[in-house]
Amino acid sequence: MDNSDIYAVTTLISSDIAAMKWHATTTLEAVLDKPNAFTSGFNFWQSVVAKMLLYGNAYVLINRNGQDVTGFEQLQDDQVTSVIISDDGSDITYQVRFNDNRPETYFDSDEILHFKLISLGSDINDQYFGKSPLLSLAPEIAITNLSNELAKSALQNCTKPSVMINVPEAQLDKEVKDSIRDGFVESTTGANYGKPIVVDSSAKVETLGISPEVANLLSNLAFTKTQIAKAFGVPDSYLMGQGDQQSSIEMIQGLYNTSITRYKNAIQSELTLKIGVPIEMSTEITDDAMINRLVTLADKQIISPVDANSALKQKGII
């Protein structure tokens, strides 16, 4: 999460999915909206989705009273100490070590929500585990880190001399060099800032800039943003801070909503499987959420303020 682009796309997807509306029985909807007494429903599911995106897997313990679901408890990765697959592959047992006074416990698969992304295991011990999109981004992240270090170094080195005064065919001692330098600084700073520079024929003033190779490498920052967005399946305009000015708000939102369906499906299908009743999620959002979304899109110049205003009027918000 110390990579700003990965943080941005992870926060974007997890927040939007956590804000979706649950569709199930009335009792179950209440539990999904308030999984436990200590965490709001939004923060709970936002954290679950973020872990699934970053690690490929997220674990949640189902609390039951008989057959009734009473709540959910998010498990940290290190709490799930082992996942045991039966010899015939018919069931999975999760070994959980709690951080409180509860003893280490083994749970059957119907007691644990195991949210995961695409599973590509080549053997039975790996085929039930998801893979994070970050695995495909190892080269791009390495480039990003190098580019960030280079950009940081370039900014730090901006304090170094950007002007060189060359005095051809002269052997100057330290006192003379200091005198020339101090005189040049005096004539170009303070009240003299912006005024023309006058030097005699014995001196030549040259400016020092960033080499083209360094400038080209810094451009990799934009390249890696596009690659990160592609790996997570969202439009790169959400990371680049700009978009197609000809696109309508419906087209942009439709493209984004379609792209995060893969993550929504991973959540609702696992819940339906383990709870045993149909559970669906919809992208219905509150008026405040709609306003915040449109303000963000307008600020990033993905849509125009006129389109945002029109969309709010169509929704009856203003």
mmCIF file of C-alpha atoms in Angstrom:
data_model
loop_
_atom_site.group_PDB
_atom_site.id
_atom_site.type_symbol
_atom_site.label_atom_id
_atom_site.label_comp_id
_atom_site.label_asym_id
_atom_site.label_seq_id
_atom_site.Cartn_x
_atom_site.Cartn_y
_atom_site.Cartn_z
ATOM 1 C CA MET A 1 0.000 0.000 0.000
ATOM 2 C CA ASP A 2 3.041 2.328 -0.140
ATOM 3 C CA ASN A 3 2.544 2.561 -3.921
ATOM 4 C CA SER A 4 0.160 5.469 -4.526
ATOM 5 C CA ASP A 5 -1.318 4.026 -7.740
ATOM 6 C CA ILE A 6 -2.036 0.628 -6.174
ATOM 7 C CA TYR A 7 -3.473 2.362 -3.105
ATOM 8 C CA ALA A 8 -5.713 4.481 -5.328
ATOM 9 C CA VAL A 9 -7.135 1.622 -7.400
ATOM 10 C CA THR A 10 -7.543 -0.659 -4.351
ATOM 11 C CA THR A 11 -9.341 2.030 -2.371
ATOM 12 C CA LEU A 12 -11.534 2.905 -5.347
ATOM 13 C CA ILE A 13 -12.718 -0.661 -5.990
ATOM 14 C CA SER A 14 -13.094 -1.726 -2.356
ATOM 15 C CA SER A 15 -14.987 1.440 -1.404
ATOM 16 C CA ASP A 16 -17.419 1.188 -4.305
ATOM 17 C CA ILE A 17 -18.168 -2.480 -3.650
ATOM 18 C CA ALA A 18 -18.571 -1.861 0.094
ATOM 19 C CA ALA A 19 -21.112 0.861 -0.722
ATOM 20 C CA MET A 20 -23.322 -1.526 -2.729
ATOM 21 C CA LYS A 21 -26.749 -2.491 -1.445
ATOM 22 C CA TRP A 22 -27.401 -6.031 -0.214
ATOM 23 C CA HIS A 23 -30.396 -8.026 -1.457
ATOM 24 C CA ALA A 24 -31.325 -11.028 0.703
ATOM 25 C CA THR A 25 -33.795 -11.853 3.458
ATOM 26 C CA THR A 26 -34.556 -8.973 5.801
ATOM 27 C CA THR A 27 -32.749 -10.622 8.713
ATOM 28 C CA LEU A 28 -29.689 -11.465 6.651
ATOM 29 C CA GLU A 29 -29.515 -7.975 5.144
ATOM 30 C CA ALA A 30 -29.353 -6.535 8.655
ATOM 31 C CA VAL A 31 -26.415 -8.822 9.514
ATOM 32 C CA LEU A 32 -24.589 -7.967 6.281
ATOM 33 C CA ASP A 33 -25.080 -4.256 6.971
ATOM 34 C CA LYS A 34 -23.772 -4.687 10.527
ATOM 35 C CA PRO A 35 -21.428 -7.723 10.622
ATOM 36 C CA ASN A 36 -20.447 -7.156 14.256
ATOM 37 C CA ALA A 37 -20.726 -4.648 17.052
ATOM 38 C CA PHE A 38 -17.300 -3.100 16.511
ATOM 39 C CA THR A 39 -17.101 -2.298 12.793
ATOM 40 C CA SER A 40 -19.504 -0.584 10.414
ATOM 41 C CA GLY A 41 -20.695 -2.597 7.454
ATOM 42 C CA PHE A 42 -18.919 -0.305 5.002
ATOM 43 C CA ASN A 43 -15.519 -0.509 6.722
ATOM 44 C CA PHE A 44 -15.856 -4.260 7.240
ATOM 45 C CA TRP A 45 -16.537 -5.113 3.597
ATOM 46 C CA GLN A 46 -14.111 -2.466 2.325
ATOM 47 C CA SER A 47 -11.316 -4.172 4.276
ATOM 48 C CA VAL A 48 -12.382 -7.626 3.068
ATOM 49 C CA VAL A 49 -12.368 -6.570 -0.595
ATOM 50 C CA ALA A 50 -9.044 -4.713 -0.198
ATOM 51 C CA LYS A 51 -7.405 -7.849 1.214
ATOM 52 C CA MET A 52 -8.801 -9.939 -1.613
ATOM 53 C CA LEU A 53 -7.365 -7.476 -4.152
ATOM 54 C CA LEU A 54 -3.940 -7.234 -2.531
ATOM 55 C CA TYR A 55 -3.431 -10.846 -1.447
ATOM 56 C CA GLY A 56 -5.846 -12.764 -3.667
ATOM 57 C CA ASN A 57 -7.613 -14.224 -0.602
ATOM 58 C CA ALA A 58 -9.687 -12.929 2.321
ATOM 59 C CA TYR A 59 -11.106 -14.981 5.191
ATOM 60 C CA VAL A 60 -14.262 -14.291 7.227
ATOM 61 C CA LEU A 61 -15.660 -16.473 10.032
ATOM 62 C CA ILE A 62 -19.433 -16.975 9.992
ATOM 63 C CA ASN A 63 -21.021 -16.685 13.446
ATOM 64 C CA ARG A 64 -24.211 -18.738 13.800
ATOM 65 C CA ASN A 65 -26.864 -19.473 16.386
ATOM 66 C CA GLY A 66 -28.111 -22.803 15.167
ATOM 67 C CA GLN A 67 -28.864 -22.256 11.493
ATOM 68 C CA ASP A 68 -29.260 -18.486 11.820
ATOM 69 C CA VAL A 69 -26.349 -16.235 10.836
ATOM 70 C CA THR A 70 -25.720 -13.739 13.642
ATOM 71 C CA GLY A 71 -22.584 -11.982 12.416
ATOM 72 C CA PHE A 72 -19.221 -12.112 10.676
ATOM 73 C CA GLU A 73 -15.661 -11.894 11.970
ATOM 74 C CA GLN A 74 -12.805 -10.918 9.698
ATOM 75 C CA LEU A 75 -9.704 -13.084 10.058
ATOM 76 C CA GLN A 76 -6.161 -11.915 9.464
ATOM 77 C CA ASP A 77 -3.998 -13.968 7.129
ATOM 78 C CA ASP A 78 -1.711 -15.083 9.943
ATOM 79 C CA GLN A 79 -4.705 -16.317 11.960
ATOM 80 C CA VAL A 80 -5.495 -18.924 9.301
ATOM 81 C CA THR A 81 -2.510 -21.099 10.101
ATOM 82 C CA SER A 82 -3.330 -23.934 7.693
ATOM 83 C CA VAL A 83 -5.876 -24.996 5.113
ATOM 84 C CA ILE A 84 -6.338 -28.756 5.000
ATOM 85 C CA ILE A 85 -7.836 -30.389 1.925
ATOM 86 C CA SER A 86 -9.368 -33.829 2.395
ATOM 87 C CA ASP A 87 -7.752 -36.721 0.548
ATOM 88 C CA ASP A 88 -10.680 -37.027 -1.863
ATOM 89 C CA GLY A 89 -10.912 -33.247 -2.317
ATOM 90 C CA SER A 90 -14.511 -33.173 -1.081
ATOM 91 C CA ASP A 91 -14.010 -30.653 1.731
ATOM 92 C CA ILE A 92 -11.604 -28.089 3.150
ATOM 93 C CA THR A 93 -10.802 -27.523 6.828
ATOM 94 C CA TYR A 94 -9.454 -24.187 8.060
ATOM 95 C CA GLN A 95 -7.229 -24.114 11.120
ATOM 96 C CA VAL A 96 -7.655 -20.777 12.912
ATOM 97 C CA ARG A 97 -5.539 -19.428 15.781
ATOM 98 C CA PHE A 98 -7.386 -16.599 17.540
ATOM 99 C CA ASN A 99 -5.646 -13.644 19.175
ATOM 100 C CA ASP A 100 -7.839 -13.775 22.281
ATOM 101 C CA ASN A 101 -8.524 -16.504 24.848
ATOM 102 C CA ARG A 102 -10.328 -18.776 22.406
ATOM 103 C CA PRO A 103 -8.499 -22.022 21.657
ATOM 104 C CA GLU A 104 -7.143 -22.922 18.240
ATOM 105 C CA THR A 105 -10.087 -24.289 16.269
ATOM 106 C CA TYR A 106 -10.708 -26.238 13.080
ATOM 107 C CA PHE A 107 -13.617 -25.015 10.916
ATOM 108 C CA ASP A 108 -15.327 -26.774 8.032
ATOM 109 C CA SER A 109 -15.564 -24.937 4.720
ATOM 110 C CA ASP A 110 -19.221 -23.958 5.313
ATOM 111 C CA GLU A 111 -18.143 -22.021 8.419
ATOM 112 C CA ILE A 112 -15.564 -19.856 6.659
ATOM 113 C CA LEU A 113 -16.135 -17.350 3.870
ATOM 114 C CA HIS A 114 -13.074 -17.680 1.640
ATOM 115 C CA PHE A 115 -13.182 -14.833 -0.877
ATOM 116 C CA LYS A 116 -10.677 -15.280 -3.659
ATOM 117 C CA LEU A 117 -9.824 -14.133 -7.153
ATOM 118 C CA ILE A 118 -8.827 -16.362 -10.054
ATOM 119 C CA SER A 119 -7.417 -19.751 -8.997
ATOM 120 C CA LEU A 120 -4.674 -21.138 -11.229
ATOM 121 C CA GLY A 121 -3.149 -23.810 -9.004
ATOM 122 C CA SER A 122 -1.493 -26.678 -10.812
ATOM 123 C CA ASP A 123 -2.158 -29.181 -7.998
ATOM 124 C CA ILE A 124 -4.891 -29.876 -5.452
ATOM 125 C CA ASN A 125 -3.039 -28.009 -2.687
ATOM 126 C CA ASP A 126 -3.067 -24.765 -4.663
ATOM 127 C CA GLN A 127 -6.193 -24.829 -6.815
ATOM 128 C CA TYR A 128 -8.454 -23.506 -4.032
ATOM 129 C CA PHE A 129 -6.453 -20.322 -3.492
ATOM 130 C CA GLY A 130 -6.753 -17.048 -5.361
ATOM 131 C CA LYS A 131 -4.032 -15.014 -7.040
ATOM 132 C CA SER A 132 -3.605 -11.279 -6.583
ATOM 133 C CA PRO A 133 -3.380 -8.992 -9.648
ATOM 134 C CA LEU A 134 -0.155 -7.712 -8.093
ATOM 135 C CA LEU A 135 1.616 -10.879 -9.231
ATOM 136 C CA SER A 136 1.321 -9.694 -12.834
ATOM 137 C CA LEU A 137 2.664 -6.262 -11.918
ATOM 138 C CA ALA A 138 6.078 -7.221 -10.526
ATOM 139 C CA PRO A 139 8.044 -5.707 -13.479
ATOM 140 C CA GLU A 140 5.892 -2.576 -13.592
ATOM 141 C CA ILE A 141 6.143 -2.017 -9.841
ATOM 142 C CA ALA A 142 9.923 -2.367 -10.052
ATOM 143 C CA ILE A 143 9.978 0.260 -12.811
ATOM 144 C CA THR A 144 7.714 2.521 -10.775
ATOM 145 C CA ASN A 145 9.955 2.273 -7.725
ATOM 146 C CA LEU A 146 13.043 3.078 -9.792
ATOM 147 C CA SER A 147 11.258 5.984 -11.499
ATOM 148 C CA ASN A 148 10.080 7.347 -8.158
ATOM 149 C CA GLU A 149 13.619 7.188 -6.790
ATOM 150 C CA LEU A 150 14.909 8.909 -9.911
ATOM 151 C CA ALA A 151 12.267 11.637 -9.664
ATOM 152 C CA LYS A 152 13.088 12.118 -5.980
ATOM 153 C CA SER A 153 16.784 12.360 -6.783
ATOM 154 C CA ALA A 154 16.122 14.828 -9.599
ATOM 155 C CA LEU A 155 14.105 17.080 -7.301
ATOM 156 C CA GLN A 156 16.726 16.898 -4.577
ATOM 157 C CA ASN A 157 19.446 17.750 -7.083
ATOM 158 C CA CYS A 158 17.541 20.822 -8.191
ATOM 159 C CA THR A 159 19.329 22.580 -5.351
ATOM 160 C CA LYS A 160 22.621 21.890 -7.077
ATOM 161 C CA PRO A 161 24.054 24.419 -9.543
ATOM 162 C CA SER A 162 21.869 24.891 -12.624
ATOM 163 C CA VAL A 163 24.220 27.439 -14.226
ATOM 164 C CA MET A 164 27.878 27.053 -15.154
ATOM 165 C CA ILE A 165 30.203 29.994 -15.826
ATOM 166 C CA ASN A 166 33.030 28.968 -18.105
ATOM 167 C CA VAL A 167 36.157 31.138 -18.337
ATOM 168 C CA PRO A 168 38.161 29.747 -21.295
ATOM 169 C CA GLU A 169 41.921 29.476 -21.163
ATOM 170 C CA ALA A 170 42.186 30.692 -17.590
ATOM 171 C CA GLN A 171 43.643 29.141 -14.465
ATOM 172 C CA LEU A 172 41.590 30.559 -11.593
ATOM 173 C CA ASP A 173 42.355 30.147 -7.929
ATOM 174 C CA LYS A 174 39.627 29.657 -5.323
ATOM 175 C CA GLU A 175 39.356 33.337 -4.389
ATOM 176 C CA VAL A 176 38.790 34.400 -8.000
ATOM 177 C CA LYS A 177 36.228 31.626 -8.595
ATOM 178 C CA ASP A 178 34.341 32.658 -5.450
ATOM 179 C CA SER A 179 34.389 36.281 -6.539
ATOM 180 C CA ILE A 180 32.995 35.477 -10.007
ATOM 181 C CA ARG A 181 30.306 33.210 -8.557
ATOM 182 C CA ASP A 182 29.250 35.674 -5.857
ATOM 183 C CA GLY A 183 29.129 38.479 -8.355
ATOM 184 C CA PHE A 184 26.913 36.418 -10.676
ATOM 185 C CA VAL A 185 24.560 35.499 -7.802
ATOM 186 C CA GLU A 186 24.296 39.133 -6.742
ATOM 187 C CA SER A 187 23.433 40.225 -10.289
ATOM 188 C CA THR A 188 20.691 37.598 -10.709
ATOM 189 C CA THR A 189 18.929 37.556 -7.315
ATOM 190 C CA GLY A 190 17.068 39.981 -5.110
ATOM 191 C CA ALA A 191 16.245 43.265 -6.809
ATOM 192 C CA ASN A 192 18.193 42.096 -9.874
ATOM 193 C CA TYR A 193 16.066 38.975 -10.392
ATOM 194 C CA GLY A 194 14.821 38.784 -13.996
ATOM 195 C CA LYS A 195 17.128 41.493 -15.263
ATOM 196 C CA PRO A 196 19.434 40.842 -18.235
ATOM 197 C CA ILE A 197 22.836 39.348 -17.435
ATOM 198 C CA VAL A 198 25.947 41.111 -18.684
ATOM 199 C CA VAL A 199 29.301 39.315 -18.808
ATOM 200 C CA ASP A 200 32.530 40.274 -20.524
ATOM 201 C CA SER A 201 34.078 38.352 -23.404
ATOM 202 C CA SER A 202 36.208 36.266 -21.048
ATOM 203 C CA ALA A 203 33.251 34.364 -19.587
ATOM 204 C CA LYS A 204 30.549 32.107 -21.013
ATOM 205 C CA VAL A 205 27.320 31.288 -19.132
ATOM 206 C CA GLU A 206 25.734 27.852 -19.708
ATOM 207 C CA THR A 207 22.595 26.309 -18.182
ATOM 208 C CA LEU A 208 22.519 22.717 -16.968
ATOM 209 C CA GLY A 209 19.381 20.635 -17.587
ATOM 210 C CA ILE A 210 18.070 17.090 -17.200
ATOM 211 C CA SER A 211 19.398 14.711 -19.822
ATOM 212 C CA PRO A 212 16.905 13.269 -22.349
ATOM 213 C CA GLU A 213 17.557 9.773 -20.982
ATOM 214 C CA VAL A 214 16.441 10.845 -17.516
ATOM 215 C CA ALA A 215 13.358 12.594 -18.906
ATOM 216 C CA ASN A 216 12.389 9.485 -20.890
ATOM 217 C CA LEU A 217 12.742 7.268 -17.839
ATOM 218 C CA LEU A 218 10.526 9.595 -15.808
ATOM 219 C CA SER A 219 7.817 9.133 -18.444
ATOM 220 C CA ASN A 220 7.557 5.520 -17.263
ATOM 221 C CA LEU A 221 5.427 6.842 -14.401
ATOM 222 C CA ALA A 222 2.512 7.262 -16.822
ATOM 223 C CA PHE A 223 3.198 3.857 -18.363
ATOM 224 C CA THR A 224 3.011 2.038 -15.027
ATOM 225 C CA LYS A 225 -0.266 3.786 -14.119
ATOM 226 C CA THR A 226 -1.790 2.334 -17.281
ATOM 227 C CA GLN A 227 -0.419 -1.140 -16.517
ATOM 228 C CA ILE A 228 -1.715 -1.094 -12.937
ATOM 229 C CA ALA A 229 -5.171 -0.024 -14.097
ATOM 230 C CA LYS A 230 -5.137 -2.776 -16.733
ATOM 231 C CA ALA A 231 -4.193 -5.459 -14.201
ATOM 232 C CA PHE A 232 -7.062 -4.499 -11.917
ATOM 233 C CA GLY A 233 -9.415 -4.130 -14.879
ATOM 234 C CA VAL A 234 -10.460 -0.499 -14.400
ATOM 235 C CA PRO A 235 -10.259 2.420 -16.873
ATOM 236 C CA ASP A 236 -6.823 4.025 -16.661
ATOM 237 C CA SER A 237 -8.442 7.484 -16.634
ATOM 238 C CA TYR A 238 -9.250 6.827 -12.969
ATOM 239 C CA LEU A 239 -5.512 6.814 -12.218
ATOM 240 C CA MET A 240 -4.286 9.260 -14.856
ATOM 241 C CA GLY A 241 -6.645 11.989 -13.682
ATOM 242 C CA GLN A 242 -8.007 12.606 -17.165
ATOM 243 C CA GLY A 243 -10.357 10.980 -19.589
ATOM 244 C CA ASP A 244 -12.040 11.176 -22.942
ATOM 245 C CA GLN A 245 -13.810 14.518 -22.944
ATOM 246 C CA GLN A 246 -16.205 13.254 -25.623
ATOM 247 C CA SER A 247 -17.454 10.367 -23.474
ATOM 248 C CA SER A 248 -20.764 10.693 -21.667
ATOM 249 C CA ILE A 249 -21.062 10.121 -17.950
ATOM 250 C CA GLU A 250 -23.248 7.056 -18.606
ATOM 251 C CA MET A 251 -20.531 5.512 -20.791
ATOM 252 C CA ILE A 252 -17.793 6.116 -18.218
ATOM 253 C CA GLN A 253 -19.828 4.829 -15.296
ATOM 254 C CA GLY A 254 -21.021 1.864 -17.334
ATOM 255 C CA LEU A 255 -17.454 0.897 -18.242
ATOM 256 C CA TYR A 256 -16.305 1.162 -14.646
ATOM 257 C CA ASN A 257 -19.307 -0.704 -13.223
ATOM 258 C CA THR A 258 -18.719 -3.501 -15.715
ATOM 259 C CA SER A 259 -15.044 -3.703 -14.767
ATOM 260 C CA ILE A 260 -15.717 -4.187 -11.045
ATOM 261 C CA THR A 261 -18.420 -6.813 -11.615
ATOM 262 C CA ARG A 262 -15.737 -9.514 -11.389
ATOM 263 C CA TYR A 263 -15.011 -8.488 -7.807
ATOM 264 C CA LYS A 264 -18.676 -8.122 -6.871
ATOM 265 C CA ASN A 265 -19.362 -11.619 -8.214
ATOM 266 C CA ALA A 266 -16.560 -13.073 -6.096
ATOM 267 C CA ILE A 267 -18.234 -11.676 -2.968
ATOM 268 C CA GLN A 268 -21.868 -12.505 -3.642
ATOM 269 C CA SER A 269 -21.207 -15.997 -5.064
ATOM 270 C CA GLU A 270 -19.189 -17.060 -2.001
ATOM 271 C CA LEU A 271 -21.865 -15.697 0.339
ATOM 272 C CA THR A 272 -24.602 -17.503 -1.577
ATOM 273 C CA LEU A 273 -22.640 -20.771 -1.499
ATOM 274 C CA LYS A 274 -21.798 -20.708 2.226
ATOM 275 C CA ILE A 275 -24.981 -19.109 3.613
ATOM 276 C CA GLY A 276 -27.240 -21.243 1.457
ATOM 277 C CA VAL A 277 -29.650 -18.543 0.244
ATOM 278 C CA PRO A 278 -29.404 -16.172 -2.752
ATOM 279 C CA ILE A 279 -27.476 -13.009 -1.928
ATOM 280 C CA GLU A 280 -26.992 -10.259 -4.462
ATOM 281 C CA MET A 281 -25.367 -6.847 -4.537
ATOM 282 C CA SER A 282 -26.465 -3.827 -6.548
ATOM 283 C CA THR A 283 -24.692 -0.593 -7.424
ATOM 284 C CA GLU A 284 -27.433 1.591 -6.010
ATOM 285 C CA ILE A 285 -25.798 4.472 -4.191
ATOM 286 C CA THR A 286 -27.052 7.259 -1.962
ATOM 287 C CA ASP A 287 -27.464 10.849 -3.102
ATOM 288 C CA ASP A 288 -24.345 11.883 -1.160
ATOM 289 C CA ALA A 289 -22.330 9.095 -2.763
ATOM 290 C CA MET A 290 -23.588 10.120 -6.217
ATOM 291 C CA ILE A 291 -22.617 13.750 -5.580
ATOM 292 C CA ASN A 292 -19.145 12.758 -4.339
ATOM 293 C CA ARG A 293 -18.615 10.484 -7.351
ATOM 294 C CA LEU A 294 -19.611 13.215 -9.820
ATOM 295 C CA VAL A 295 -17.481 15.826 -8.058
ATOM 296 C CA THR A 296 -14.471 13.488 -8.264
ATOM 297 C CA LEU A 297 -15.066 12.801 -11.968
ATOM 298 C CA ALA A 298 -15.423 16.513 -12.685
ATOM 299 C CA ASP A 299 -12.317 17.444 -10.665
ATOM 300 C CA LYS A 300 -10.276 14.886 -12.620
ATOM 301 C CA GLN A 301 -11.731 16.273 -15.875
ATOM 302 C CA ILE A 302 -13.178 12.880 -16.733
ATOM 303 C CA ILE A 303 -16.536 14.606 -17.276
ATOM 304 C CA SER A 304 -17.452 18.261 -17.595
ATOM 305 C CA PRO A 305 -19.217 20.164 -14.783
ATOM 306 C CA VAL A 306 -22.162 20.608 -17.155
ATOM 307 C CA ASP A 307 -22.519 16.821 -17.543
ATOM 308 C CA ALA A 308 -22.253 16.360 -13.779
ATOM 309 C CA ASN A 309 -24.946 18.956 -13.188
ATOM 310 C CA SER A 310 -27.169 17.346 -15.809
ATOM 311 C CA ALA A 311 -26.753 13.915 -14.206
ATOM 312 C CA LEU A 312 -27.756 15.281 -10.788
ATOM 313 C CA LYS A 313 -30.867 16.812 -12.304
ATOM 314 C CA GLN A 314 -31.764 13.531 -14.042
ATOM 315 C CA LYS A 315 -31.489 11.706 -10.700
ATOM 316 C CA GLY A 316 -33.694 14.333 -9.056
ATOM 317 C CA ILE A 317 -30.953 15.275 -6.587
ATOM 318 C CA ILE A 318 -31.023 18.930 -7.649
#
